Amino acid sequence: CDSEPATSREFGHFCNPFETVYHYFRSLHKCDIWPWGTCKLGNNKFKTKKECEKIVLSICKRPAQTESKVRISIKDYIRMKT
């Protein structure tokens, strides 16, 4: 994982796809995961990259989502997976 703060701010938190989604929303106001490589497996509770993509995009597609609501929705999903 890249721990350089400037890089983390610019590209999202490469250690955590949920943080990457949040950073992407905040900086570019676009609903997506970037880069897709941040959907890493293991301690992120995902079995596959597709699962990571699916849940985040489904959260993104809900109408009238603010950054905070998206972040809360993602945290709820983490809780469901544990």
Backbone as JSON, one array per atom type, in Angstrom:
{
  "sequence": "CDSEPATSREFGHFCNPFETVYHYFRSLHKCDIWPWGTCKLGNNKFKTKKECEKIVLSICKRPAQTESKVRISIKDYIRMKT",
  "N": [[0.83, -1.2, 0.0], [0.43, 2.24, -0.73], [1.69, 4.64, 1.26], [2.13, 7.29, 1.13], [0.95, 10.46, 1.78], [0.14, 12.49, -0.12], [-0.19, 11.03, -2.46], [-2.18, 9.28, -1.65], [-4.29, 11.06, -1.25], [-4.64, 11.97, -3.84], [-5.19, 9.73, -5.44], [-6.89, 8.14, -4.02], [-7.4, 5.76, -1.34], [-5.35, 3.2, -1.42], [-5.28, 0.94, 0.07], [-7.8, 0.3, 0.8], [-10.77, -0.26, -0.69], [-13.24, 0.94, -0.15], [-12.63, 3.42, 0.95], [-11.38, 4.47, -1.25], [-13.5, 4.75, -3.05], [-14.93, 6.72, -1.68], [-13.11, 8.89, -1.7], [-13.0, 9.33, -4.41], [-15.58, 10.11, -5.07], [-15.64, 12.53, -3.65], [-13.62, 14.09, -4.78], [-13.94, 14.09, -7.59], [-16.61, 14.0, -8.02], [-17.95, 11.92, -9.24], [-19.57, 8.86, -9.87], [-18.15, 5.98, -9.18], [-15.68, 3.36, -9.03], [-12.3, 3.92, -8.73], [-8.85, 3.34, -9.08], [-10.05, 0.29, -10.64], [-8.5, -1.7, -9.65], [-8.31, -1.31, -6.94], [-10.2, -2.8, -5.75], [-9.44, -4.95, -3.9], [-8.98, -8.28, -2.65], [-9.65, -10.36, 0.27], [-9.09, -9.04, 3.41], [-10.98, -7.14, 2.93], [-13.49, -8.08, 2.8], [-14.58, -8.99, 0.48], [-15.34, -11.55, -1.84], [-14.86, -11.7, -4.54], [-13.64, -9.58, -7.21], [-15.72, -8.71, -8.79], [-17.84, -8.72, -7.0], [-17.14, -6.61, -5.37], [-17.27, -4.47, -7.21], [-19.98, -4.6, -7.87], [-21.5, -4.01, -5.5], [-20.68, -1.42, -4.86], [-21.35, 0.06, -7.16], [-24.09, -0.35, -7.16], [-24.85, 1.03, -4.89], [-24.08, 3.56, -5.73], [-25.92, 4.08, -7.74], [-28.29, 4.68, -6.54], [-30.83, 7.15, -6.12], [-30.23, 10.67, -5.53], [-27.99, 10.65, -3.78], [-25.79, 11.68, -1.28], [-22.35, 12.43, -0.48], [-21.91, 11.69, 2.2], [-24.05, 9.96, 2.7], [-23.51, 7.91, 0.91], [-21.12, 6.96, 1.95], [-21.99, 6.03, 4.45], [-23.76, 4.03, 3.59], [-21.96, 2.25, 2.43], [-20.48, 1.53, 4.68], [-22.49, 0.22, 6.11], [-22.82, -1.97, 4.46], [-20.37, -3.26, 4.82], [-20.69, -4.04, 7.47], [-22.78, -5.89, 7.18], [-21.46, -7.89, 5.88], [-19.73, -8.94, 7.71]],
  "CA": [[0.0, 0.0, 0.0], [1.18, 3.49, -0.79], [1.34, 5.42, 2.46], [2.41, 8.7, 0.87], [-0.32, 11.19, 1.9], [-0.25, 13.17, -1.36], [-0.67, 10.01, -3.39], [-3.46, 8.79, -1.13], [-5.31, 12.07, -1.53], [-4.87, 12.11, -5.27], [-5.67, 8.51, -6.09], [-7.7, 7.32, -3.13], [-6.66, 4.95, -0.38], [-5.17, 1.94, -2.14], [-5.43, -0.2, 0.98], [-9.21, 0.12, 1.16], [-11.6, 0.18, -1.8], [-14.32, 1.81, 0.3], [-12.05, 4.75, 1.05], [-11.12, 4.93, -2.61], [-14.79, 5.2, -3.56], [-15.26, 7.99, -1.03], [-12.22, 9.93, -2.23], [-13.36, 9.57, -5.81], [-16.8, 10.91, -5.01], [-15.38, 13.85, -3.11], [-12.74, 14.89, -5.62], [-14.37, 14.19, -8.98], [-18.07, 14.0, -8.05], [-18.39, 10.92, -10.19], [-19.9, 7.64, -9.16], [-17.41, 4.86, -9.74], [-14.48, 2.99, -8.29], [-11.12, 4.13, -9.55], [-8.92, 2.37, -10.17], [-10.72, -0.95, -10.27], [-7.54, -2.53, -8.92], [-8.45, -1.13, -5.5], [-11.11, -3.83, -5.24], [-8.61, -6.08, -3.53], [-9.7, -9.31, -1.9], [-9.08, -10.65, 1.58], [-9.7, -8.4, 4.58], [-12.01, -6.18, 2.51], [-14.77, -8.79, 2.89], [-15.05, -9.37, -0.84], [-14.87, -12.82, -2.39], [-14.39, -11.46, -5.9], [-13.63, -8.19, -7.64], [-17.07, -8.41, -9.28], [-18.68, -8.39, -5.84], [-16.76, -5.25, -4.98], [-17.83, -3.55, -8.2], [-21.44, -4.65, -7.85], [-22.09, -3.33, -4.35], [-20.43, 0.02, -4.92], [-22.15, 0.66, -8.24], [-25.5, -0.36, -6.77], [-25.0, 2.16, -3.96], [-23.95, 4.78, -6.51], [-27.07, 4.3, -8.62], [-29.45, 5.15, -5.79], [-31.02, 8.58, -6.4], [-30.0, 11.72, -4.53], [-27.02, 10.24, -2.77], [-24.71, 12.6, -0.94], [-21.13, 11.72, -0.1], [-22.04, 11.08, 3.52], [-24.96, 8.82, 2.61], [-22.8, 6.83, 0.23], [-20.14, 6.41, 2.89], [-22.75, 5.26, 5.43], [-24.26, 2.83, 2.92], [-20.84, 1.33, 2.28], [-20.17, 1.0, 6.01], [-23.54, -0.75, 6.41], [-22.52, -3.19, 3.7], [-19.27, -3.94, 5.51], [-21.26, -4.69, 8.66], [-23.56, -7.06, 6.75], [-20.54, -8.92, 5.4], [-18.92, -9.48, 8.81]],
  "C": [[0.87, 1.25, 0.0], [0.76, 4.38, 0.36], [1.62, 6.91, 2.28], [1.1, 9.5, 0.86], [-0.78, 11.85, 0.6], [-0.82, 12.18, -2.36], [-2.03, 9.49, -2.95], [-4.57, 9.79, -1.43], [-5.65, 12.11, -3.01], [-5.58, 10.9, -5.86], [-6.62, 7.69, -5.23], [-6.81, 6.45, -2.27], [-6.54, 3.55, -0.96], [-5.3, 0.71, -1.24], [-6.89, -0.55, 1.21], [-10.1, 0.63, 0.03], [-12.73, 1.11, -1.38], [-13.83, 3.25, 0.41], [-11.79, 5.32, -0.33], [-12.4, 5.46, -3.25], [-15.12, 6.57, -2.98], [-14.41, 9.13, -1.58], [-12.61, 10.32, -3.65], [-14.61, 10.43, -5.91], [-16.47, 12.35, -4.66], [-14.6, 14.7, -4.11], [-13.3, 15.1, -7.02], [-15.89, 14.24, -9.13], [-18.61, 13.05, -9.11], [-18.57, 9.6, -9.45], [-19.22, 6.45, -9.79], [-16.32, 4.47, -8.75], [-13.31, 3.26, -9.22], [-9.88, 4.07, -8.7], [-9.6, 1.09, -9.72], [-9.8, -1.87, -9.48], [-7.63, -2.36, -7.41], [-9.47, -2.09, -4.9], [-10.3, -5.08, -4.89], [-9.4, -7.04, -2.66], [-9.09, -9.45, -0.51], [-9.81, -9.9, 2.67], [-10.73, -7.34, 4.21], [-13.39, -6.81, 2.46], [-15.35, -9.17, 1.53], [-14.5, -10.72, -1.25], [-14.27, -12.62, -3.77], [-14.38, -9.96, -6.19], [-15.01, -7.78, -8.13], [-18.0, -8.02, -8.13], [-18.4, -6.97, -5.37], [-17.4, -4.24, -5.92], [-19.34, -3.45, -8.05], [-22.02, -3.83, -6.7], [-21.86, -1.83, -4.44], [-21.26, 0.68, -6.0], [-23.63, 0.67, -7.88], [-25.79, 0.77, -5.79], [-24.98, 3.47, -4.75], [-25.22, 5.11, -7.28], [-28.32, 4.73, -7.87], [-29.6, 6.65, -5.99], [-30.66, 9.46, -5.21], [-29.06, 11.29, -3.42], [-26.0, 11.36, -2.54], [-23.49, 11.77, -0.58], [-21.31, 10.99, 1.22], [-22.96, 9.87, 3.48], [-24.3, 7.64, 1.93], [-21.84, 6.16, 1.2], [-20.85, 5.55, 3.94], [-23.26, 3.96, 4.82], [-23.15, 1.79, 2.78], [-20.47, 0.72, 3.62], [-21.22, -0.03, 6.44], [-23.28, -2.06, 5.7], [-21.39, -3.96, 4.35], [-19.81, -4.69, 6.72], [-22.04, -5.95, 8.28], [-22.63, -8.21, 6.38], [-19.78, -9.58, 6.55], [-19.75, -10.43, 9.65]]
}
